[in-house]
JSON list of C-alpha atoms in Angstrom, two decimals:
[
{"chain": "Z", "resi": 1, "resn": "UNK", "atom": "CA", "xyz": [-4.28, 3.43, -15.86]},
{"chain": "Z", "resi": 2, "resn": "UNK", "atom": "CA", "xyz": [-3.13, 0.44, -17.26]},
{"chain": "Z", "resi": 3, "resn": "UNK", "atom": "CA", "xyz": [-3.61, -2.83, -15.25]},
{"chain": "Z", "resi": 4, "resn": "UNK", "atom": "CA", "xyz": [-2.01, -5.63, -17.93]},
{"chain": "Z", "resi": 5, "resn": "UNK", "atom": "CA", "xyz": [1.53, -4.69, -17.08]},
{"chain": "Z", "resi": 6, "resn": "UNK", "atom": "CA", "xyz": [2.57, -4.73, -13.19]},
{"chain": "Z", "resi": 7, "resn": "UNK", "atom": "CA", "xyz": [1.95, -6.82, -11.41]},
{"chain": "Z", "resi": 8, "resn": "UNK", "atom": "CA", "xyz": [-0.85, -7.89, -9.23]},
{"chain": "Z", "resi": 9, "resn": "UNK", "atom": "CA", "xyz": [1.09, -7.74, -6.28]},
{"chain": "Z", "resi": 10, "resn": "UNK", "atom": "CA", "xyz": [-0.19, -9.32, -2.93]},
{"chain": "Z", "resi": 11, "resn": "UNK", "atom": "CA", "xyz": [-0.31, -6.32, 0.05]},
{"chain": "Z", "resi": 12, "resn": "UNK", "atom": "CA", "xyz": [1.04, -8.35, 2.63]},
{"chain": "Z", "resi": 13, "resn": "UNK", "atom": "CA", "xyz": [0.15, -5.50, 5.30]},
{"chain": "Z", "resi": 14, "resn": "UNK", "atom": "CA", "xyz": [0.17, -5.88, 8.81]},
{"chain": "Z", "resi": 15, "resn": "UNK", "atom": "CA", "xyz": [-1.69, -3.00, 10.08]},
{"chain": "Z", "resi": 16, "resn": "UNK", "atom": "CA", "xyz": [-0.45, -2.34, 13.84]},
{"chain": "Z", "resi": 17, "resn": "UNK", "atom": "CA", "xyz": [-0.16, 0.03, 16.96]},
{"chain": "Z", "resi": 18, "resn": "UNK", "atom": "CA", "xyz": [-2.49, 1.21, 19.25]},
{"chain": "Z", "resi": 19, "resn": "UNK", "atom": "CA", "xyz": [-6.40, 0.91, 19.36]},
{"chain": "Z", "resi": 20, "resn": "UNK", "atom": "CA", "xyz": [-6.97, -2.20, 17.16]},
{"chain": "Z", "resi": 21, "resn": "UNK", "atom": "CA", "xyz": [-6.07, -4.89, 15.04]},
{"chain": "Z", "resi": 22, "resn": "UNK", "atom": "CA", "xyz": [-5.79, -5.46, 11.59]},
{"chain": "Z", "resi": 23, "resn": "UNK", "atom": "CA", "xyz": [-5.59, -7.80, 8.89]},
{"chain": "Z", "resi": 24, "resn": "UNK", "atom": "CA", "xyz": [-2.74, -9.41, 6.57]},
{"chain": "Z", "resi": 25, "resn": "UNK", "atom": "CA", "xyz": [0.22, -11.28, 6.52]},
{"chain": "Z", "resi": 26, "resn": "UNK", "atom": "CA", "xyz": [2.69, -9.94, 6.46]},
{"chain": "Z", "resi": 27, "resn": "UNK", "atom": "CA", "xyz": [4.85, -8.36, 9.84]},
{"chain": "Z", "resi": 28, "resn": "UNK", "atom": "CA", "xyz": [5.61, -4.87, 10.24]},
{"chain": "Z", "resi": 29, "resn": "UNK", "atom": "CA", "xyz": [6.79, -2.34, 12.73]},
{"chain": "Z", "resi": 30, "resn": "UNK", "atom": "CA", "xyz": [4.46, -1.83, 16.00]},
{"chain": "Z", "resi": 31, "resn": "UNK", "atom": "CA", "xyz": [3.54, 2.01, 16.16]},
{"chain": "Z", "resi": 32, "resn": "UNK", "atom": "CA", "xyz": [3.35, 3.58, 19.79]},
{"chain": "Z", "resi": 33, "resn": "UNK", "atom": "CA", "xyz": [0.93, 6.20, 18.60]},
{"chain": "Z", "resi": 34, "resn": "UNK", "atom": "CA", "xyz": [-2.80, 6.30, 19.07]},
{"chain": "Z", "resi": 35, "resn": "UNK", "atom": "CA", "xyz": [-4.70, 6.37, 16.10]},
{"chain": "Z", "resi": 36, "resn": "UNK", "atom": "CA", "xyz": [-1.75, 5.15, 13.78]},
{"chain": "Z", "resi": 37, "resn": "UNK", "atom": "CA", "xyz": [-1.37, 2.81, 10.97]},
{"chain": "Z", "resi": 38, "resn": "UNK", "atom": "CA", "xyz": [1.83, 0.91, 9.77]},
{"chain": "Z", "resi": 39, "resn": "UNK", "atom": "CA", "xyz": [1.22, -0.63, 6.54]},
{"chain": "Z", "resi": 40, "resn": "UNK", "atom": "CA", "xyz": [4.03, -2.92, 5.42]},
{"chain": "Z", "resi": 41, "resn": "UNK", "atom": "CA", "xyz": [4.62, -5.16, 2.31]},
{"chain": "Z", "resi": 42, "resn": "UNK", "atom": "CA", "xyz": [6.72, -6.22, -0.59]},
{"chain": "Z", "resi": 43, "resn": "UNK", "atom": "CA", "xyz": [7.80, -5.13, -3.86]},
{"chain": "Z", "resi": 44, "resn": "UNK", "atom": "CA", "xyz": [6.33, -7.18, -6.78]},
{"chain": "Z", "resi": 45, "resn": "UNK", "atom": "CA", "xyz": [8.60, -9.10, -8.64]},
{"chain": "Z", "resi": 46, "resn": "UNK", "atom": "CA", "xyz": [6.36, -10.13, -11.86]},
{"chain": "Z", "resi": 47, "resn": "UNK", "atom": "CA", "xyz": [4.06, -8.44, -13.94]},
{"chain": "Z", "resi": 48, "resn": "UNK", "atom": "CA", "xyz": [0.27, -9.61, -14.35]},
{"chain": "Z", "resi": 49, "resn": "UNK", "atom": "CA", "xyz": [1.93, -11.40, -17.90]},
{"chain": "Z", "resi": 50, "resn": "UNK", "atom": "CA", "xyz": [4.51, -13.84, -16.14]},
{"chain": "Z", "resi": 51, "resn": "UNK", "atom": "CA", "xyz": [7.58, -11.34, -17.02]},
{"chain": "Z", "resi": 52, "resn": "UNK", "atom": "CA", "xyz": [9.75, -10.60, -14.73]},
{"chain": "Z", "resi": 53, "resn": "UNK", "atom": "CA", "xyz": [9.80, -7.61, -13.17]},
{"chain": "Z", "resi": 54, "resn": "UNK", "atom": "CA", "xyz": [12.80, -5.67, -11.62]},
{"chain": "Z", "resi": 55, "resn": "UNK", "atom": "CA", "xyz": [12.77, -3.70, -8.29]},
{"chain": "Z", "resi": 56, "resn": "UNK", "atom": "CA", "xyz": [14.76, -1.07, -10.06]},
{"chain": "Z", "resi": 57, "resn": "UNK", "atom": "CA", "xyz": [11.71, -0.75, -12.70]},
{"chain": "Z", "resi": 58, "resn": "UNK", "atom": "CA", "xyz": [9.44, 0.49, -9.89]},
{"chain": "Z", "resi": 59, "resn": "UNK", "atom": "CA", "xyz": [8.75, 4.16, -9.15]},
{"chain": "Z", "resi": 60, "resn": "UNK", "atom": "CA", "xyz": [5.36, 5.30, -6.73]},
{"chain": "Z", "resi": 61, "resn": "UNK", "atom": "CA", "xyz": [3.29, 3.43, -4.67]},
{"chain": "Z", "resi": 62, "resn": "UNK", "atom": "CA", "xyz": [-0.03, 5.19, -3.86]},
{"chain": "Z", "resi": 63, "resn": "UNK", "atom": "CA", "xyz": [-1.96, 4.51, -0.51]},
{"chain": "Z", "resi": 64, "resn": "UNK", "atom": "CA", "xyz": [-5.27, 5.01, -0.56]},
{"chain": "Z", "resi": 65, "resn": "UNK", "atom": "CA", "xyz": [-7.77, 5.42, 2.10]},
{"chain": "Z", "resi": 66, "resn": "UNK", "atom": "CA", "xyz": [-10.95, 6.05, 4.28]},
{"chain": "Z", "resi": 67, "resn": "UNK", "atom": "CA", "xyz": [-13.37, 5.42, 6.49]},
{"chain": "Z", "resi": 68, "resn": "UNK", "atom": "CA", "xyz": [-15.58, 3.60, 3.84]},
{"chain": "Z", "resi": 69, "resn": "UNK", "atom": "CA", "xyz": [-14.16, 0.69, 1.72]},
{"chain": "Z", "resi": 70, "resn": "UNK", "atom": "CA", "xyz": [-15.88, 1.83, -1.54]},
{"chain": "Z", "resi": 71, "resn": "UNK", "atom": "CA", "xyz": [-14.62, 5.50, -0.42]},
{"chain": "Z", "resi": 72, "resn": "UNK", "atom": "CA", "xyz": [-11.02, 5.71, -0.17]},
{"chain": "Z", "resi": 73, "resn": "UNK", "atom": "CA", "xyz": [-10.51, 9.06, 0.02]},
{"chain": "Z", "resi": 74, "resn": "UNK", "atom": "CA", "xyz": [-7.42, 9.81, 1.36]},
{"chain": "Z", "resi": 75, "resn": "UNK", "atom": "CA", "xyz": [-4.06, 9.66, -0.79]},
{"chain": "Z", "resi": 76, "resn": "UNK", "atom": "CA", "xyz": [-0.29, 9.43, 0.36]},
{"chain": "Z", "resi": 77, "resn": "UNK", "atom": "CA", "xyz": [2.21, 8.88, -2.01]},
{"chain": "Z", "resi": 78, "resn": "UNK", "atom": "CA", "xyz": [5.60, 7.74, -1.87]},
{"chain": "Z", "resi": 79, "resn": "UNK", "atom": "CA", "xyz": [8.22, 8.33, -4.42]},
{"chain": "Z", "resi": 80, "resn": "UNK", "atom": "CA", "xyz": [11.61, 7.15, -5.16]},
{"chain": "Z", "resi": 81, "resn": "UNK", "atom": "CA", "xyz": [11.07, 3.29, -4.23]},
{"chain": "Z", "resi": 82, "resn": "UNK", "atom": "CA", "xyz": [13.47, 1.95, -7.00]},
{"chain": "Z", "resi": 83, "resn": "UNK", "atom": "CA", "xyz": [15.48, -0.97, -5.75]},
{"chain": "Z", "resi": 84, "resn": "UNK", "atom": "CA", "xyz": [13.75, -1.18, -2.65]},
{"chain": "Z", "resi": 85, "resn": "UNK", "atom": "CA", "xyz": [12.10, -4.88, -1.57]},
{"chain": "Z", "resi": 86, "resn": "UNK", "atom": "CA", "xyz": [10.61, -4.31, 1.98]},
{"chain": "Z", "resi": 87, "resn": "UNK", "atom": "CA", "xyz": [9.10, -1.19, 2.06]},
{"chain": "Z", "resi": 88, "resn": "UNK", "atom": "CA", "xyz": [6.36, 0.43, 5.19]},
{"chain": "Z", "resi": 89, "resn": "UNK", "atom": "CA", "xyz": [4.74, 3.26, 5.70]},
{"chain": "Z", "resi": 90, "resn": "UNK", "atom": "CA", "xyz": [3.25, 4.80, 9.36]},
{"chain": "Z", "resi": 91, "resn": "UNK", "atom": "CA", "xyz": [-0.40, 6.69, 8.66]},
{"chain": "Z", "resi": 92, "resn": "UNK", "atom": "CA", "xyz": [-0.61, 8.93, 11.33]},
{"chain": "Z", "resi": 93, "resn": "UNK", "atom": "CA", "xyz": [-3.63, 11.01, 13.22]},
{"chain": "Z", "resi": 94, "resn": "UNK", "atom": "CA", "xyz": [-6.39, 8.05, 12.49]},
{"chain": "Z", "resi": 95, "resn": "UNK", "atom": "CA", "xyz": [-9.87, 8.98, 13.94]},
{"chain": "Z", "resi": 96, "resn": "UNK", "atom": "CA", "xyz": [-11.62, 6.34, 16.14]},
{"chain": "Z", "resi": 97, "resn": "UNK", "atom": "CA", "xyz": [-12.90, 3.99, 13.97]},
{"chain": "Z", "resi": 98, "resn": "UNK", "atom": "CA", "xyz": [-12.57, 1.68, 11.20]},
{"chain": "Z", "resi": 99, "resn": "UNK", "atom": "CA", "xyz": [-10.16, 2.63, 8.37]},
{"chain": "Z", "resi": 100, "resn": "UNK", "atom": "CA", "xyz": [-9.71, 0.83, 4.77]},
{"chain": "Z", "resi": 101, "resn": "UNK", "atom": "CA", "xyz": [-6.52, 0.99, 3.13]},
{"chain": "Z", "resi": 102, "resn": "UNK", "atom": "CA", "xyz": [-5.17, -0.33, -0.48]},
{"chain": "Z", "resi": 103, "resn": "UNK", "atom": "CA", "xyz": [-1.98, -0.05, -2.03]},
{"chain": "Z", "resi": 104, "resn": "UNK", "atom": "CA", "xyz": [-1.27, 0.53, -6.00]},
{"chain": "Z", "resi": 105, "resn": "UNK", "atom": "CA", "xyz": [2.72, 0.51, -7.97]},
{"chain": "Z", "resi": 106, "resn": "UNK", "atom": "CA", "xyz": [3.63, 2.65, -10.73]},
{"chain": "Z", "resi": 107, "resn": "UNK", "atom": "CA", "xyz": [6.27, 1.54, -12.78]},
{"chain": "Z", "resi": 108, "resn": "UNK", "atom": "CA", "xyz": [8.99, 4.10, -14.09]},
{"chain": "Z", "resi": 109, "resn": "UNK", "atom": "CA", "xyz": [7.20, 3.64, -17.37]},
{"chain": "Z", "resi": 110, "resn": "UNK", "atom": "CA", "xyz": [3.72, 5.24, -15.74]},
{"chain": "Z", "resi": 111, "resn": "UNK", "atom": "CA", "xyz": [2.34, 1.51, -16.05]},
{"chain": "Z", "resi": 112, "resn": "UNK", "atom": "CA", "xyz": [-0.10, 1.39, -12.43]},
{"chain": "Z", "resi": 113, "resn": "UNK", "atom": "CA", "xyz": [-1.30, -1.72, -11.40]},
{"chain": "Z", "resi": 114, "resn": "UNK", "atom": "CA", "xyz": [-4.67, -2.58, -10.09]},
{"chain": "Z", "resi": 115, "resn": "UNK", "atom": "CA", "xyz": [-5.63, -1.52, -6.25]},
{"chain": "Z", "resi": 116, "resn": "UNK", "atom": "CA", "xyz": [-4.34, -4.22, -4.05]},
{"chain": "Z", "resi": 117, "resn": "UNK", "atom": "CA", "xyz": [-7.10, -5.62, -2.27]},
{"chain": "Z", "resi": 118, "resn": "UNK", "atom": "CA", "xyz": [-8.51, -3.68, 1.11]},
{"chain": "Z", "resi": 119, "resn": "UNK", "atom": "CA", "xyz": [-7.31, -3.97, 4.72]},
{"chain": "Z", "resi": 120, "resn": "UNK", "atom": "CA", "xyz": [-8.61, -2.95, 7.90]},
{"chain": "Z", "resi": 121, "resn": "UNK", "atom": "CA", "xyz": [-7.70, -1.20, 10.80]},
{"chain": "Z", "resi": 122, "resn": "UNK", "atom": "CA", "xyz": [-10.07, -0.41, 13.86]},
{"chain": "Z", "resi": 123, "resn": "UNK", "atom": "CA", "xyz": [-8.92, 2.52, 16.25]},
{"chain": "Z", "resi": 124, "resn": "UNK", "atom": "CA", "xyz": [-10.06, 2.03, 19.44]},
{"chain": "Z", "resi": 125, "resn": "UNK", "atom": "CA", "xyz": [-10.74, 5.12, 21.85]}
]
Protein backbone atom coordinates (compact mmCIF):
# COMPACT_ATOMS: atom_id res chain seq x y z
CA UNK A 1 0.00 0.00 0.00
CA UNK A 2 1.16 3.22 -0.73
CA UNK A 3 0.44 6.04 1.81
CA UNK A 4 2.39 9.27 -0.04
CA UNK A 5 -0.39 9.73 -2.54
CA UNK A 6 -4.12 10.12 -1.11
CA UNK A 7 -4.84 11.80 1.03
CA UNK A 8 -4.93 11.71 4.74
CA UNK A 9 -8.41 12.28 4.89
CA UNK A 10 -10.16 13.23 8.27
CA UNK A 11 -13.17 10.37 9.09
CA UNK A 12 -15.59 12.73 10.19
CA UNK A 13 -17.91 9.74 11.47
CA UNK A 14 -20.73 10.05 13.57
CA UNK A 15 -21.38 6.68 14.80
CA UNK A 16 -25.28 6.50 15.78
CA UNK A 17 -28.49 4.38 16.58
CA UNK A 18 -29.38 2.38 19.28
CA UNK A 19 -27.35 1.18 22.41
CA UNK A 20 -24.59 3.87 22.58
CA UNK A 21 -22.76 6.72 21.54
CA UNK A 22 -19.95 7.39 19.55
CA UNK A 23 -17.35 9.66 18.60
CA UNK A 24 -16.62 12.25 15.62
CA UNK A 25 -17.75 15.10 13.95
CA UNK A 26 -19.29 14.79 11.61
CA UNK A 27 -23.54 14.11 11.39
CA UNK A 28 -24.99 11.16 9.93
CA UNK A 29 -28.19 9.24 9.64
CA UNK A 30 -29.75 7.86 13.11
CA UNK A 31 -30.19 3.95 12.70
CA UNK A 32 -33.41 2.40 14.40
CA UNK A 33 -31.69 -0.93 14.74
CA UNK A 34 -30.13 -2.44 17.80
CA UNK A 35 -26.69 -3.19 17.53
CA UNK A 36 -26.09 -0.92 14.36
CA UNK A 37 -23.50 1.41 13.22
CA UNK A 38 -23.81 4.39 10.71
CA UNK A 39 -20.50 5.62 9.82
CA UNK A 40 -20.59 8.81 7.78
CA UNK A 41 -17.88 11.14 6.27
CA UNK A 42 -16.39 12.94 3.37
CA UNK A 43 -14.49 12.37 0.35
CA UNK A 44 -10.88 13.75 0.45
CA UNK A 45 -10.16 16.40 -1.73
CA UNK A 46 -6.11 16.53 -1.53
CA UNK A 47 -3.53 14.12 -1.49
CA UNK A 48 -0.95 13.77 1.52
CA UNK A 49 1.47 16.10 -1.18
CA UNK A 50 -0.84 19.31 -1.38
CA UNK A 51 -2.25 18.17 -5.00
CA UNK A 52 -5.44 18.28 -5.58
CA UNK A 53 -7.38 15.51 -5.68
CA UNK A 54 -10.63 14.84 -7.69
CA UNK A 55 -13.77 12.97 -6.40
CA UNK A 56 -13.92 11.31 -9.75
CA UNK A 57 -10.20 9.88 -9.04
CA UNK A 58 -11.56 7.85 -6.11
CA UNK A 59 -12.56 4.18 -6.32
CA UNK A 60 -13.00 1.82 -2.74
CA UNK A 61 -13.22 2.75 0.60
CA UNK A 62 -12.49 -0.15 3.03
CA UNK A 63 -14.08 -0.28 6.61
CA UNK A 64 -12.40 -1.99 8.94
CA UNK A 65 -13.35 -3.34 12.22
CA UNK A 66 -13.59 -5.15 15.67
CA UNK A 67 -14.00 -5.50 18.97
CA UNK A 68 -10.28 -4.63 19.72
CA UNK A 69 -8.67 -1.37 18.36
CA UNK A 70 -5.32 -3.05 17.45
CA UNK A 71 -7.67 -5.98 15.96
CA UNK A 72 -9.82 -4.81 13.31
CA UNK A 73 -10.95 -7.73 11.97
CA UNK A 74 -13.84 -7.26 10.15
CA UNK A 75 -13.82 -5.83 6.42
CA UNK A 76 -16.71 -4.21 4.28
CA UNK A 77 -15.96 -2.73 1.21
CA UNK A 78 -17.63 -0.39 -0.93
CA UNK A 79 -17.04 0.08 -4.55
CA UNK A 80 -17.98 2.45 -7.18
CA UNK A 81 -17.66 5.82 -5.02
CA UNK A 82 -16.37 7.99 -7.99
CA UNK A 83 -17.86 11.45 -7.88
CA UNK A 84 -19.45 10.95 -4.74
CA UNK A 85 -18.70 13.75 -1.70
CA UNK A 86 -20.95 12.61 1.26
CA UNK A 87 -20.87 9.16 1.47
CA UNK A 88 -22.34 6.59 4.82
CA UNK A 89 -22.48 3.36 5.44
CA UNK A 90 -25.03 1.32 8.17
CA UNK A 91 -22.91 -1.79 9.95
CA UNK A 92 -25.46 -3.97 10.91
CA UNK A 93 -25.85 -7.06 13.62
CA UNK A 94 -23.17 -5.36 16.24
CA UNK A 95 -22.72 -7.54 19.41
CA UNK A 96 -23.06 -5.78 22.83
CA UNK A 97 -20.10 -4.07 23.31
CA UNK A 98 -17.52 -1.78 22.22
CA UNK A 99 -16.67 -1.72 18.47
CA UNK A 100 -13.57 0.15 16.66
CA UNK A 101 -13.94 1.22 13.26
CA UNK A 102 -11.41 2.99 10.60
CA UNK A 103 -11.88 3.95 7.21
CA UNK A 104 -9.10 3.72 4.23
CA UNK A 105 -9.59 5.27 0.08
CA UNK A 106 -8.24 3.66 -2.86
CA UNK A 107 -7.72 5.71 -5.67
CA UNK A 108 -8.62 4.38 -9.30
CA UNK A 109 -4.87 4.16 -9.65
CA UNK A 110 -4.71 1.35 -6.58
CA UNK A 111 -2.95 4.28 -4.53
CA UNK A 112 -4.61 3.44 -0.59
CA UNK A 113 -4.18 5.85 1.89
CA UNK A 114 -3.30 5.36 5.47
CA UNK A 115 -6.17 3.97 8.04
CA UNK A 116 -8.11 6.94 9.17
CA UNK A 117 -7.81 7.18 12.72
CA UNK A 118 -10.26 4.81 15.10
CA UNK A 119 -13.81 5.50 16.33
CA UNK A 120 -15.94 4.04 18.80
CA UNK A 121 -19.18 2.74 19.20
CA UNK A 122 -20.60 1.07 22.49
CA UNK A 123 -23.78 -1.22 22.05
CA UNK A 124 -25.71 -1.24 24.88
CA UNK A 125 -27.97 -4.38 25.79
Amino acid sequence: MSKAWIAAFILGVVLTGCGGGGSGTSSGQASTQEGNAVLSWSAPTKRVNGEDLSRYELEKYTIRYGTEPDNLNQVVVIDNVGGLIELSHEVTDLSTGTWYFTIQVQDANGLTSEPSDVVSKTISS
